[in-house]
Each structure stands twice: as C-alpha cells, then as structure tokens.
Short mmCIF file of C-alpha atoms and ligand atoms in Angstrom, two decimals:
data_model
loop_
_atom_site.label_atom_id
_atom_site.label_comp_id
_atom_site.label_asym_id
_atom_site.label_seq_id
_atom_site.Cartn_x
_atom_site.Cartn_y
_atom_site.Cartn_z
CA MET A 1 130.62 98.12 73.19
CA THR A 2 128.50 95.01 72.58
CA VAL A 3 124.91 95.30 73.72
CA PRO A 4 124.16 91.92 75.30
CA PHE A 5 120.36 92.09 74.93
CA PRO A 6 119.50 91.23 71.29
CA LEU A 7 116.52 93.13 69.86
CA PRO A 8 115.01 93.23 66.35
CA TYR A 9 114.44 97.01 66.65
CA ASP A 10 116.64 99.95 67.56
CA PRO A 11 115.47 101.34 70.91
CA ASP A 12 117.28 104.62 70.29
CA THR A 13 114.95 105.45 67.38
CA LEU A 14 111.70 105.01 69.32
CA LYS A 15 109.59 108.14 69.68
CA ILE A 16 108.53 108.47 73.31
CA THR A 17 104.80 109.13 73.49
CA ALA A 18 103.84 107.00 76.51
CA ALA A 19 104.83 107.20 80.16
CA HIS A 20 104.51 104.95 83.18
CA ILE A 21 104.57 105.92 86.85
CA GLY A 22 105.69 103.11 89.19
CA VAL A 23 108.31 101.15 87.28
CA GLY A 24 108.29 98.19 89.67
CA ALA A 25 108.59 94.49 88.90
CA PHE A 26 105.05 94.32 87.54
CA HIS A 27 105.36 97.09 84.96
CA ARG A 28 108.66 95.69 83.71
CA ALA A 29 107.08 92.25 83.18
CA HIS A 30 103.68 93.37 81.90
CA GLN A 31 103.03 96.67 80.09
CA GLN A 32 106.61 96.80 78.85
CA VAL A 33 106.14 93.40 77.19
CA TYR A 34 103.11 94.77 75.30
CA TYR A 35 105.12 97.82 74.20
CA ASP A 36 107.95 95.52 73.19
CA ASP A 37 105.48 93.42 71.14
CA LEU A 38 104.33 96.61 69.40
CA ALA A 39 107.93 97.57 68.60
CA ARG A 40 108.52 94.10 67.16
CA LEU A 41 105.31 94.51 65.08
CA GLY A 42 106.47 97.84 63.69
CA ALA A 43 104.05 100.00 65.72
CA PRO A 44 106.52 101.33 68.25
CA SER A 45 106.14 103.64 71.17
CA GLY A 46 108.91 104.27 73.67
CA VAL A 47 107.94 104.67 77.33
CA MET A 48 109.28 107.25 79.77
CA GLY A 49 109.41 105.78 83.29
CA ILE A 50 108.97 107.66 86.56
CA ASN A 51 109.57 106.25 90.05
CA LEU A 52 108.41 108.63 92.77
CA THR A 53 109.48 106.22 95.52
CA PRO A 54 112.13 103.46 95.57
CA PRO A 55 113.28 101.37 93.75
CA ASP A 56 115.96 103.65 92.37
CA ILE A 57 116.90 101.73 89.23
CA SER A 58 117.62 104.46 86.69
CA GLY A 59 121.39 103.99 87.02
CA THR A 60 121.14 100.25 86.38
CA LEU A 61 118.91 100.77 83.34
CA ALA A 62 121.33 103.31 81.90
CA ALA A 63 124.29 101.01 82.59
CA GLN A 64 122.45 98.24 80.69
CA ASN A 65 121.95 100.56 77.72
CA GLY A 66 118.24 100.87 78.41
CA ARG A 67 117.63 97.12 78.18
CA TYR A 68 116.70 94.30 80.51
CA ALA A 69 115.13 90.83 80.26
CA VAL A 70 111.92 89.08 81.31
CA LEU A 71 112.03 85.35 82.03
CA SER A 72 108.61 83.64 81.78
CA GLU A 73 108.45 80.21 83.28
CA ASP A 74 106.15 77.36 84.21
CA ALA A 75 106.61 73.62 84.68
CA THR A 76 107.12 72.98 80.96
CA ASP A 77 108.12 76.23 79.26
CA SER A 78 110.72 78.91 79.70
CA GLU A 79 111.19 82.01 77.55
CA CYS A 80 113.73 84.76 78.10
CA ARG A 81 113.26 87.94 76.09
CA ALA A 82 114.99 91.29 75.98
CA ILE A 83 112.98 94.50 76.37
CA GLY A 84 114.11 97.82 74.92
CA THR A 85 111.02 100.03 75.15
CA LEU A 86 111.68 101.51 78.61
CA ARG A 87 113.62 104.51 77.34
CA HIS A 88 114.22 106.98 80.13
CA LEU A 89 113.76 106.40 83.79
CA HIS A 90 113.41 109.34 86.18
CA ASP A 91 113.75 108.59 89.85
CA ALA A 92 112.19 110.82 92.50
CA SER A 93 115.05 113.35 92.51
CA LYS A 94 114.72 113.88 88.73
CA ALA A 95 110.96 113.41 88.29
CA ALA A 96 110.34 117.17 88.23
CA LEU A 97 112.55 117.43 85.14
CA ALA A 98 110.79 114.69 83.14
CA PRO A 99 109.76 115.97 79.68
CA TRP A 100 105.98 115.51 79.41
CA ASP A 101 105.13 117.54 76.29
CA ASP A 102 105.00 114.64 73.79
CA ILE A 103 103.35 112.17 76.17
CA THR A 104 99.68 111.42 75.46
CA PHE A 105 99.17 108.06 77.21
CA VAL A 106 100.20 107.33 80.81
CA THR A 107 99.82 104.13 82.81
CA LEU A 108 100.28 103.81 86.58
CA THR A 109 101.12 100.98 88.99
CA ILE A 110 101.87 102.82 92.21
CA THR A 111 100.34 100.25 94.60
CA GLU A 112 97.00 100.58 96.36
CA LYS A 113 98.37 103.12 98.83
CA GLY A 114 99.74 105.43 96.11
CA TYR A 115 96.30 106.94 95.37
CA CYS A 116 96.12 108.78 98.71
CA HIS A 117 92.48 107.75 99.05
CA HIS A 118 90.45 106.22 101.84
CA SER A 119 90.31 102.50 101.04
CA GLY A 120 86.95 101.41 99.66
CA THR A 121 86.00 104.97 98.65
CA ARG A 122 87.00 107.48 95.98
CA ASP A 123 87.71 110.11 98.62
CA LEU A 124 91.04 111.91 98.85
CA ASP A 125 92.78 111.42 102.20
CA LEU A 126 93.65 115.04 102.95
CA GLN A 127 96.23 114.09 105.55
CA ARG A 128 98.23 112.18 102.94
CA VAL A 129 98.43 115.19 100.60
CA ALA A 130 98.67 117.96 103.20
CA ALA A 131 102.36 118.67 102.46
CA ASP A 132 101.72 118.76 98.69
CA LEU A 133 98.74 121.09 99.13
CA ALA A 134 100.95 123.41 101.15
CA ALA A 135 103.51 123.52 98.29
CA PRO A 136 101.74 122.25 95.13
CA GLU A 137 104.66 123.12 92.85
CA ARG A 138 106.99 120.80 94.80
CA PRO A 139 104.83 117.68 95.12
CA VAL A 140 105.95 114.41 96.65
CA THR A 141 102.90 112.17 96.20
CA ALA A 142 101.81 110.70 92.86
CA ILE A 143 98.55 112.66 93.04
CA GLY A 144 100.34 115.96 93.66
CA TYR A 145 102.88 115.11 90.94
CA LEU A 146 100.20 114.36 88.32
CA ALA A 147 98.21 117.46 89.21
CA TRP A 148 101.30 119.69 88.83
CA MET A 149 102.17 118.00 85.51
CA LEU A 150 98.59 118.64 84.25
CA GLU A 151 98.62 122.23 85.49
CA ARG A 152 101.87 122.97 83.63
CA ARG A 153 100.34 121.32 80.54
CA ARG A 154 97.27 123.52 80.82
CA ARG A 155 99.32 126.68 81.26
CA SER A 156 101.40 125.85 78.17
CA GLY A 157 98.36 124.96 76.01
CA GLY A 158 99.37 121.29 75.90
CA ALA A 159 97.59 118.39 74.22
CA PRO A 160 94.93 116.13 75.76
CA ILE A 161 96.23 113.16 77.72
CA THR A 162 94.98 109.78 79.01
CA LEU A 163 95.85 108.65 82.55
CA ALA A 164 95.25 104.91 82.91
CA SER A 165 95.50 103.47 86.40
CA CYS A 166 96.48 99.79 86.29
CA ASP A 167 96.60 99.06 90.01
CA ASN A 168 94.46 96.42 91.68
CA VAL A 169 92.13 99.10 93.02
CA PRO A 170 88.39 98.74 92.38
CA GLN A 171 87.26 101.19 89.69
CA ASN A 172 90.91 102.30 89.49
CA GLY A 173 90.33 104.95 86.80
CA ARG A 174 87.38 106.45 88.67
CA VAL A 175 89.39 106.60 91.90
CA LEU A 176 92.28 108.35 90.16
CA GLU A 177 89.89 110.82 88.51
CA SER A 178 88.10 111.55 91.76
CA VAL A 179 91.19 112.13 93.93
CA LEU A 180 92.85 114.23 91.22
CA GLU A 181 89.75 116.39 90.81
CA ASP A 182 89.49 116.96 94.53
CA TYR A 183 93.20 117.76 94.73
CA ALA A 184 93.03 120.11 91.72
CA ARG A 185 90.02 121.92 93.20
CA ARG A 186 92.16 122.77 96.22
CA ALA A 187 95.54 123.36 94.52
CA PHE A 188 94.81 124.65 90.99
CA PRO A 189 91.13 125.63 90.60
CA GLU A 190 91.56 126.54 86.89
CA LEU A 191 92.72 123.03 86.17
CA LEU A 192 89.34 121.45 86.84
CA PRO A 193 87.45 122.59 83.70
CA TRP A 194 90.56 121.91 81.60
CA MET A 195 90.74 118.35 82.92
CA ASP A 196 87.13 117.86 81.99
CA SER A 197 87.85 118.52 78.33
CA HIS A 198 91.45 117.29 78.08
CA VAL A 199 91.94 114.26 80.33
CA ARG A 200 90.43 110.75 80.35
CA PHE A 201 90.79 108.12 83.06
CA PRO A 202 89.97 104.67 81.65
CA VAL A 203 89.43 101.79 84.08
CA SER A 204 91.80 98.95 83.41
CA MET A 205 92.36 95.32 84.42
CA VAL A 206 95.89 93.98 84.22
CA ASP A 207 96.98 90.47 85.05
CA ARG A 208 100.28 88.67 85.35
CA ILE A 209 101.74 87.14 88.50
CA VAL A 210 105.07 88.87 89.08
CA PRO A 211 106.45 88.18 92.56
CA ALA A 212 109.13 90.34 94.14
CA MET A 213 112.52 89.17 92.86
CA THR A 214 114.63 86.91 95.08
CA PRO A 215 118.35 86.12 94.71
CA GLU A 216 117.32 82.66 93.49
CA ALA A 217 115.02 84.10 90.77
CA ARG A 218 117.73 86.57 89.70
CA SER A 219 120.21 83.75 89.37
CA ARG A 220 117.78 81.71 87.17
CA LEU A 221 117.17 84.74 84.98
CA GLU A 222 120.89 85.46 84.59
CA THR A 223 121.63 81.82 83.79
CA ALA A 224 118.96 81.86 81.06
CA LEU A 225 120.25 85.19 79.75
CA GLY A 226 123.92 84.32 79.96
CA HIS A 227 124.98 87.49 81.77
CA ALA A 228 124.08 89.85 84.60
CA ASP A 229 120.84 91.83 84.63
CA GLY A 230 120.19 93.98 87.70
CA ILE A 231 116.59 94.88 86.84
CA GLY A 232 115.30 91.86 84.88
CA VAL A 233 112.24 90.05 86.24
CA VAL A 234 110.77 86.55 86.39
CA ALA A 235 107.04 86.08 85.75
CA GLU A 236 104.47 83.45 84.86
CA PRO A 237 103.68 83.05 81.12
CA PHE A 238 100.02 84.20 81.46
CA ARG A 239 99.23 87.86 80.85
CA GLN A 240 96.10 89.89 80.15
CA TRP A 241 95.25 93.58 79.83
CA VAL A 242 91.68 94.82 79.42
CA ILE A 243 91.12 98.58 79.20
CA GLU A 244 88.05 100.77 78.97
CA ASP A 245 87.55 102.42 75.59
CA SER A 246 87.91 105.96 76.91
CA PHE A 247 90.90 107.89 75.62
CA ALA A 248 91.58 111.63 75.36
CA ALA A 249 94.08 111.54 72.56
CA ASP A 250 96.38 109.50 70.37
CA ARG A 251 97.57 106.35 72.07
CA PRO A 252 99.71 103.32 71.27
CA GLN A 253 97.91 100.72 69.11
CA LEU A 254 97.47 98.44 72.07
CA GLU A 255 94.97 96.12 70.35
CA ARG A 256 97.70 95.04 67.93
CA ALA A 257 99.56 93.55 70.89
CA GLY A 258 96.48 91.72 72.19
CA VAL A 259 95.13 94.30 74.65
CA GLN A 260 91.33 94.07 74.90
CA VAL A 261 89.72 97.52 74.55
CA VAL A 262 86.11 97.20 75.79
CA PRO A 263 83.23 99.51 76.75
CA ASP A 264 82.90 98.10 80.29
CA VAL A 265 85.83 96.56 82.16
CA GLY A 266 83.76 95.89 85.30
CA PRO A 267 82.90 92.22 84.67
CA TYR A 268 86.56 91.41 83.85
CA VAL A 269 87.80 93.19 86.94
CA ARG A 270 85.34 91.45 89.25
CA MET A 271 86.13 88.06 87.70
CA LYS A 272 89.85 88.62 88.29
CA TYR A 273 89.49 90.05 91.81
CA ARG A 274 87.15 87.32 93.00
CA LEU A 275 88.51 84.20 91.28
CA LEU A 276 92.25 84.80 90.86
CA ASN A 277 93.15 87.50 93.42
CA GLY A 278 90.49 86.17 95.81
CA LEU A 279 92.12 82.74 95.76
CA GLN A 280 95.58 84.30 96.24
CA SER A 281 94.38 86.26 99.27
CA ALA A 282 92.49 83.25 100.62
CA TYR A 283 95.67 81.19 100.45
CA ALA A 284 97.68 84.06 101.93
CA GLU A 285 95.49 83.93 105.06
CA LEU A 286 94.60 80.21 105.25
CA GLY A 287 98.03 79.12 104.02
CA ARG A 288 99.95 81.13 106.63
CA LEU A 289 97.68 79.66 109.28
CA CYS A 290 98.69 76.21 108.04
CA GLY A 291 102.43 76.97 108.03
CA CYS A 292 102.83 77.61 104.25
CA THR A 293 105.02 80.46 103.02
CA SER A 294 104.39 80.69 99.26
CA SER A 295 101.31 80.57 97.11
CA HIS A 296 102.78 77.56 95.28
CA GLU A 297 103.10 75.72 98.59
CA ALA A 298 99.57 76.59 99.70
CA SER A 299 97.90 75.83 96.36
CA THR A 300 99.56 72.41 96.07
CA GLN A 301 98.78 71.36 99.66
CA PRO A 302 96.09 68.71 98.94
CA ASP A 303 93.46 70.01 101.41
CA LEU A 304 93.87 73.63 100.35
CA ALA A 305 93.92 72.68 96.66
CA ALA A 306 90.66 70.74 97.07
CA TRP A 307 89.09 73.73 98.85
CA ALA A 308 89.61 75.97 95.78
CA ALA A 309 86.64 74.36 93.98
CA ALA A 310 84.24 75.22 96.81
CA PHE A 311 85.69 78.73 97.08
CA HIS A 312 85.39 79.32 93.35
CA ALA A 313 81.84 77.96 93.15
CA SER A 314 80.77 80.38 95.89
CA GLN A 315 82.63 83.36 94.40
CA ALA A 316 81.48 82.62 90.82
CA SER A 317 77.85 82.60 91.94
CA THR A 318 78.27 86.36 92.62
CA LEU A 319 79.62 87.21 89.15
CA ASP A 320 78.37 88.15 85.71
CA CYS A 321 80.44 86.29 83.14
CA PRO A 322 82.35 88.67 80.81
CA ALA A 323 81.93 88.10 77.07
CA GLY A 324 84.17 85.32 75.80
CA GLU A 325 85.05 83.96 79.26
CA ASP A 326 84.00 80.80 81.13
CA LEU A 327 83.99 81.29 84.91
CA ALA A 328 84.53 77.62 85.78
CA ALA A 329 87.48 77.35 83.39
CA TYR A 330 88.85 80.69 84.65
CA GLY A 331 88.73 79.36 88.23
CA ARG A 332 90.55 76.16 87.28
CA THR A 333 93.18 78.11 85.36
CA SER A 334 93.63 80.44 88.35
CA LEU A 335 94.43 77.49 90.61
CA GLN A 336 96.84 76.06 88.03
CA ARG A 337 98.59 79.42 87.75
CA LEU A 338 99.18 79.51 91.50
CA GLN A 339 100.51 75.93 91.32
CA ASN A 340 103.23 77.00 88.85
CA PRO A 341 106.37 75.48 90.44
CA ARG A 342 108.66 78.17 88.98
CA ILE A 343 106.86 81.10 90.59
CA HIS A 344 107.64 81.62 94.25
CA HIS A 345 105.10 84.21 95.40
CA PRO A 346 105.55 84.85 99.14
CA LEU A 347 102.27 84.72 101.06
CA ASN A 348 103.59 87.64 103.13
CA GLN A 349 103.71 89.74 99.92
CA ILE A 350 100.13 88.88 98.99
CA ALA A 351 98.96 89.35 102.60
CA SER A 352 100.52 92.82 102.67
CA ASP A 353 97.91 95.57 102.46
CA ALA A 354 95.17 92.96 102.90
CA SER A 355 93.00 95.74 104.28
CA PHE A 356 93.04 97.28 100.78
CA LYS A 357 92.54 93.91 99.04
CA LEU A 358 90.09 91.78 101.03
CA PRO A 359 87.15 94.22 100.67
CA GLN A 360 86.79 93.62 96.92
CA ARG A 361 88.24 90.10 96.83
CA ILE A 362 86.37 88.53 99.76
CA ALA A 363 83.96 90.91 101.51
CA GLU A 364 81.98 92.12 98.48
CA PRO A 365 81.09 88.62 97.29
CA ALA A 366 80.07 87.71 100.88
CA GLU A 367 77.92 90.84 100.96
CA THR A 368 76.21 89.81 97.71
CA LEU A 369 75.44 86.35 99.10
CA ILE A 370 74.10 87.81 102.36
CA ALA A 371 71.92 90.28 100.45
CA ARG A 372 70.57 87.34 98.45
CA GLY A 373 69.60 85.55 101.66
CA ASP A 374 72.28 82.94 101.07
CA ALA A 375 74.74 83.69 103.92
CA ALA A 376 75.36 79.94 104.39
CA ARG A 377 77.02 79.88 101.01
CA ALA A 378 79.50 82.50 102.20
CA GLU A 379 81.33 79.98 104.40
CA PRO A 380 84.57 80.10 102.34
CA GLN A 381 84.68 83.88 102.68
CA ALA A 382 83.99 83.55 106.43
CA MET A 383 86.92 81.12 106.70
CA VAL A 384 89.25 83.63 105.05
CA LEU A 385 88.19 86.46 107.36
CA ALA A 386 88.55 84.14 110.37
CA ALA A 387 92.09 83.30 109.26
CA TRP A 388 92.84 87.00 108.69
CA ALA A 389 91.74 87.76 112.25
CA LEU A 390 93.81 84.89 113.67
CA ASN A 391 96.92 85.91 111.71
CA GLY A 392 96.30 89.09 113.64
CA GLY A 393 98.42 91.61 111.78
CA GLY A 394 101.53 89.49 112.49
CA THR A 395 104.47 91.11 110.75
CA ALA A 396 107.15 88.50 111.49
CA PRO A 397 109.36 87.89 108.44
CA ASP A 398 109.13 84.58 106.57
CA ALA A 399 112.12 82.28 106.04
CA GLU A 400 113.41 84.56 103.28
CA GLY A 401 113.00 87.69 105.33
CA PHE A 402 109.84 88.95 103.56
CA ARG A 403 107.69 90.91 106.02
CA MET A 404 103.94 91.42 105.88
CA SER A 405 102.85 95.03 106.28
CA ASP A 406 99.41 96.58 106.51
CA PRO A 407 98.07 99.89 107.81
CA LEU A 408 95.69 97.97 110.10
CA ALA A 409 98.36 95.58 111.42
CA ASP A 410 98.71 97.22 114.85
CA ARG A 411 94.98 97.35 115.44
CA MET A 412 94.54 93.74 114.36
CA ALA A 413 97.42 92.58 116.55
CA ALA A 414 95.84 94.35 119.53
CA ASP A 415 92.45 92.73 118.79
CA ARG A 416 94.10 89.33 118.45
CA ALA A 417 95.78 89.69 121.85
CA ARG A 418 92.67 91.10 123.51
CA PHE A 419 90.37 88.32 122.29
CA ASP A 420 92.87 85.49 122.57
CA ALA A 421 90.41 82.91 123.88
CA ASP A 422 87.22 84.64 122.79
CA ALA A 423 86.11 83.61 119.28
CA ALA A 424 82.96 85.73 119.40
CA GLY A 425 84.93 88.81 120.48
CA LEU A 426 87.55 88.35 117.74
CA ALA A 427 84.84 87.75 115.10
CA GLY A 428 83.13 90.98 116.18
CA ALA A 429 86.45 92.85 116.09
CA VAL A 430 87.45 91.75 112.59
CA LEU A 431 83.99 92.40 111.17
CA SER A 432 83.95 95.88 112.64
CA LEU A 433 87.17 96.92 110.87
CA PRO A 434 86.39 100.13 108.96
CA VAL A 435 87.30 98.62 105.58
CA LEU A 436 84.59 95.93 105.71
CA PRO A 437 80.94 96.58 104.81
CA ARG A 438 78.63 96.74 107.85
CA THR A 439 76.38 94.11 106.26
CA LEU A 440 78.83 91.37 107.25
CA ALA A 441 78.69 92.12 110.97
CA GLY A 442 74.95 92.67 110.64
CA SER A 443 74.32 89.12 109.44
CA ASP A 444 73.98 86.77 112.44
CA ARG A 445 74.56 83.81 110.18
CA PHE A 446 77.75 85.20 108.64
CA ARG A 447 79.12 86.43 111.97
CA GLY A 448 78.40 82.99 113.39
CA LEU A 449 80.41 81.36 110.59
CA VAL A 450 83.40 83.62 111.23
CA GLU A 451 83.19 82.88 114.95
CA ARG A 452 82.91 79.14 114.33
CA TRP A 453 86.02 79.11 112.12
CA ILE A 454 88.01 81.26 114.53
CA GLY A 455 87.14 78.68 117.18
CA ARG A 456 88.00 75.68 114.98
CA PHE A 457 91.26 77.09 113.62
CA GLY A 458 92.26 78.66 116.92
CA GLY A 459 92.06 75.35 118.78
CA ALA A 460 94.08 73.37 116.20
CA GLU A 461 97.74 72.93 115.23
CA PRO A 462 98.81 74.08 111.70
CA GLY A 463 98.65 70.53 110.22
CA ALA A 464 95.23 69.93 111.72
CA ARG A 465 93.98 73.23 110.32
CA ALA A 466 94.69 72.05 106.77
CA ALA A 467 92.72 68.87 107.51
CA LEU A 468 89.76 70.98 108.68
CA ILE A 469 89.89 72.92 105.42
CA GLY A 470 90.02 69.64 103.48
CA GLU A 471 87.02 68.33 105.39
CA CYS A 472 85.12 71.40 104.36
CA ALA A 473 86.15 70.97 100.75
CA ARG A 474 84.85 67.41 100.77
CA GLU A 475 81.51 68.51 102.16
CA ASN A 476 81.65 70.84 99.15
CA MET A 477 80.45 73.72 101.25
CA HIS A 478 76.88 73.81 99.94
CA ALA A 479 78.19 74.55 96.42
P1 NAI B 501 107.07 96.69 93.27
O1 NAI B 501 107.25 96.67 94.74
O2 NAI B 501 108.04 95.98 92.41
O3 NAI B 501 107.01 98.20 92.78
C1 NAI B 501 106.18 99.13 93.38
C2 NAI B 501 106.12 100.36 92.49
O4 NAI B 501 105.16 101.26 93.02
C3 NAI B 501 107.44 101.10 92.45
O5 NAI B 501 107.66 101.56 91.14
C4 NAI B 501 107.24 102.27 93.40
O6 NAI B 501 107.98 103.41 93.00
C5 NAI B 501 105.76 102.52 93.25
N1 NAI B 501 105.16 103.05 94.49
C6 NAI B 501 105.03 102.41 95.68
N2 NAI B 501 104.43 103.20 96.57
C7 NAI B 501 104.18 104.37 95.94
C8 NAI B 501 103.58 105.59 96.33
N3 NAI B 501 103.12 105.76 97.58
N4 NAI B 501 103.50 106.59 95.41
C9 NAI B 501 103.98 106.42 94.16
N5 NAI B 501 104.56 105.29 93.72
C10 NAI B 501 104.65 104.29 94.60
O7 NAI B 501 105.58 96.17 93.04
P2 NAI B 501 104.92 95.66 91.67
O8 NAI B 501 105.05 94.20 91.56
O9 NAI B 501 105.44 96.48 90.56
O10 NAI B 501 103.39 95.96 91.92
C11 NAI B 501 102.92 97.29 91.95
C12 NAI B 501 101.42 97.27 91.80
O11 NAI B 501 101.07 96.75 90.53
C13 NAI B 501 100.65 96.39 92.79
O12 NAI B 501 100.43 97.05 94.01
C14 NAI B 501 99.35 96.13 92.04
O13 NAI B 501 98.42 97.17 92.25
C15 NAI B 501 99.79 96.14 90.59
N6 NAI B 501 99.86 94.78 90.07
C16 NAI B 501 100.89 93.93 90.45
C17 NAI B 501 100.90 92.63 90.02
C18 NAI B 501 101.97 91.66 90.45
O14 NAI B 501 101.79 90.43 90.28
N7 NAI B 501 103.09 92.10 90.98
C19 NAI B 501 99.87 92.13 89.10
C20 NAI B 501 98.81 93.08 88.79
C21 NAI B 501 98.84 94.37 89.26
C1 CS2 B 502 98.54 89.69 94.30
C2 CS2 B 502 98.53 90.40 92.94
O1 CS2 B 502 99.99 90.74 95.81
C3 CS2 B 502 98.82 90.64 95.43
O2 CS2 B 502 97.89 91.24 95.89
O3 CS2 B 502 97.29 89.14 94.52
O4 CS2 B 502 99.61 91.27 92.80
C4 CS2 B 502 98.48 89.41 91.78
O5 CS2 B 502 99.66 88.65 91.72
C5 CS2 B 502 98.20 90.08 90.48
O6 CS2 B 502 97.04 90.84 90.57
C6 CS2 B 502 98.10 89.10 89.34
O7 CS2 B 502 97.75 89.79 88.20
#
C-alpha cells in the first residue's frame, strides 16, 4: 500500500524513548514538529502518545500508518509537512498497557485543569483525585496515572525519568512536582524518596498558536496535502520552546532542533503570558464585548488594534527582558501573529478557562503596578477585568458552535445578573473572585477603574464600545 505522507526517514525504525500525555492539536503541531526535525537531522526519537481523555484518535493514526500533516500558514507563506514521529497512541482504555520502560523524557499538555490543583497555587485539589486515591492502581486522572507509572518504575528498579509540563500554567514544572509529591505521599509513601533522586520536573515555555480545527481548516489542509487526513492540524508558522536545564536522564537532543535550554525559564514565561497570551485574553474579553468572534477579527478591528500598544507598554513595564529578546519588538510581533488572516482562533476558545488564565496574564501585572504605586497605569488591565465581568460567564455558542466554558461561569453569570445596573457592585464581585489577588480589590484606584469601565462599556452598544477602546488608545493610557 502506498503511504501518502512522504518522509525522508523510516518511522518504523525509530527507537521510542520519549512520551507525551495529551496528544491534542497543540502537541501535534508543536513538540511533534521538533521531534520530526530531529529525525530529519539524524538524531531521532520516536514518541509514545497517551490520551487520558478524548480525543480518541489512535484508530485514525493507525489507519494513516502513523503519519499526519501540519499546515503552517500566514498571509504570504504556506508549508505542509508530514510528521512520522508519533509512533504509538494509547487512548484512555489502553493507557494502563502503555510500555514505559524505555521512556526517559515525557512532555505533557493536558490543559490547565488536568493538574488537579487549585488555580494559582501548587496545592493538590483532593476532591479531584479522591477516586484515584481510593484505588491508586486504577487511576483516571493524569496525576494518578503518572504516580502509578512512577511507582511501577520504582518497584521494577527502573531508570530516572524527566517529566516536563508544557501547559500554560505558571511554574508548570513546579506545580506538577508539587501535586505529584502530595499525591504520592498519600498513595505510595515509598515513592517520595525515589522521586527525589530519580525524577526531574523542568519548567517549560512553549509557543505556537494552534486553534481547534474547524471543517474549513481541515479542508484547506487536505487540499494542500492532496488527500484526507483525519488528525492533521493547521497552525501559524511561529514556534518556540524554552525549557529549564533540569533533566534526570538521557533525553532527545532538543537543542539541535532549536529548543532553548536555559537555567531560568521565568523571564520567557512571563514575557509570553503577559505580552502574547495577555493580548489574546484581552481581545477574548474586549473583542466579545464588541461583537467579534475570532482573535483575527478583534486584532484587526482598528480601535482594538490601536489599543494593543497601550496594553503592551503597560504590561512590558512589569517585565524583566529575557536574554536575547526585545520586549517592544515581541509585543509588535504578538499583535501581528494574532492578525494572521489564515488562523481563525475563536475568542470563545481563548476565553474558556479564563479563571485559570487571567491571574497570570492580567492580574499579576496589575498587582505589580499597584504595588509600585502606579495603579493608574493599570487601566488596560482594569478594562479587561471589566469586560470579563460584563461577559458574565456567558456560555452561548458562537456562530460556529464553539462554546465558552469556565469553572466560574455560573458564579459570574449570577453576579452579572445580580449587579445588572450596579457598576460598583459588579466591580466588587469580579475583584473578589477567589482566583484574583486581594491586592486588586484593596486598591481604591484600581477598583475605581474597573467600576468606571463597567459603567462605560455597560451603557454602550458593541460598536460604540470599540470606539471607547480606541479613544483610550489615542490618549495612550499614560504609557
Ligand atoms: P486540545 O483540545 O486539542 O487537546 C487537549 C488535550 O488535553 C487532549 O489530548 C486531552 O486528552 C488532554 N486533556 C484535556 N483534559 C485533560 C485532563 N483533565 N486530564 C488529562 N488530559 C486532559 O487542546 P490543545 O490545543 O492541544 O491544547 C492543550 C493545552 O496545550 C492547552 O490547554 C495549553 O495549556 C497548551 N498550549 C496550547 C496552545 C495552543 O495554541 N493550542 C499553545 C501553547 C500551549
Ligand atoms: C491561548 C493559548 O487558548 C489560549 O489560552 O491563549 O493557547 C495560545 O494560543 C498559546 O499559548 C500560544 O502559544
């Protein structure tokens, strides 16, 4: 049978030494491309994939002979490449059977909620793992699954292993380490000292905009490819991966594929969260208030596009610049990336789980400005939180049926209804959400800004709201 995905290497000969948990759209368009680069450079490592929750795509991957394609596109360029490094995919029903013995490097993208922690902390949410703790050898959560895999490794005298979280969770590696330690203490006490000497949890920053696939994106991909591909993905051309130099054992030669291995990932993470992700979340809230549905639509609306400069100036003033970067240029590039006409990123997707995202993207920079006595400069952040409150946990689907979801949606919808004509009440309610630092509500100036913007936006039609944002951009918001 002809294999319709041409590759310069033979996937069947790859030794599988890496694994990934959470083989969603992002992993297929990001880490897999780095592994594929390594295979093309002659430093191969096959990757075993595990999906503990849907999507169930192992059958499709097998039917495509373990291959799929990634289409990268922007206004001027388009590249379609085959990937053959995702070797075996185990869905939830088969995850217990996955062979872990030869694996020494594991990455994870299991979404913010997959860590079973209390947002904004490193604390295990015991309710989320109660069923696993009751039967630790039949785990369902990612944390229970990893702990049981490590325990079996310990019992069999297995090799050290690196677990690298790649989710957009602040201090992702530290969170994973902390929840796993707490879980192990309760489920497998002998595992704790073994983990100390055998497991490392590097912090990592990954970046590539990979929206959920739509029928339209799938059709573009298949046209470029020339045949069907049930699990291929469309992404922007940009990609970056920065990882902390903290490994337990042998690992793929990531640097050869352009991965930056650094002693401290923190400055890179904060730059990305505040300038790129911060702008995405800002547009998700402000854009939906103005009637936009995608980040392309919001970022090319003239008033919202002009506002990005004021937002970035305020956010950048809270950052240390990582070595080799330029914050102003990074901000401009971030806006241009969102303006990519080929990438349709639904605002409802970005707005989903905002209660896990806005703390580090919007609230922390506002907190820094308040602590510095510069609350007035936090007006862009106040506008975003005002818009979040006014969007009020609304979960109505967009034109393409994409729904917003968030654990705090019900509470926010109730607050929105309760304080319908009361800007001060709604400002107080949003700032007292448990995921936001108390400092925000404690600053009269900042609370006043949120209240003012709730009042201004609340009394205006969607078109007029964009004009208000544009007005603000022109005043340059004290930048
Ligand atoms: P997706 O919806 O395509 O896939 C989600 C993946 O997470 C699936 O493999 C699913 O099995 C797994 N998952 C979901 N909930 C889980 C849980 N409770 N326990 C274990 N596994 C779970 O989403 P996508 O695009 O792959 O994004 C996943 C994560 O990757 C994001 O939440 C984010 O943290 C990170 N990321 C995504 C980027 C993007 O542009 N899509 C860019 C940078 C990071
Ligand atoms: C987005 C991110 O949905 C979201 O929260 O902000 O997934 C974003 O696209 C990536 O972090 C880009 O690397």
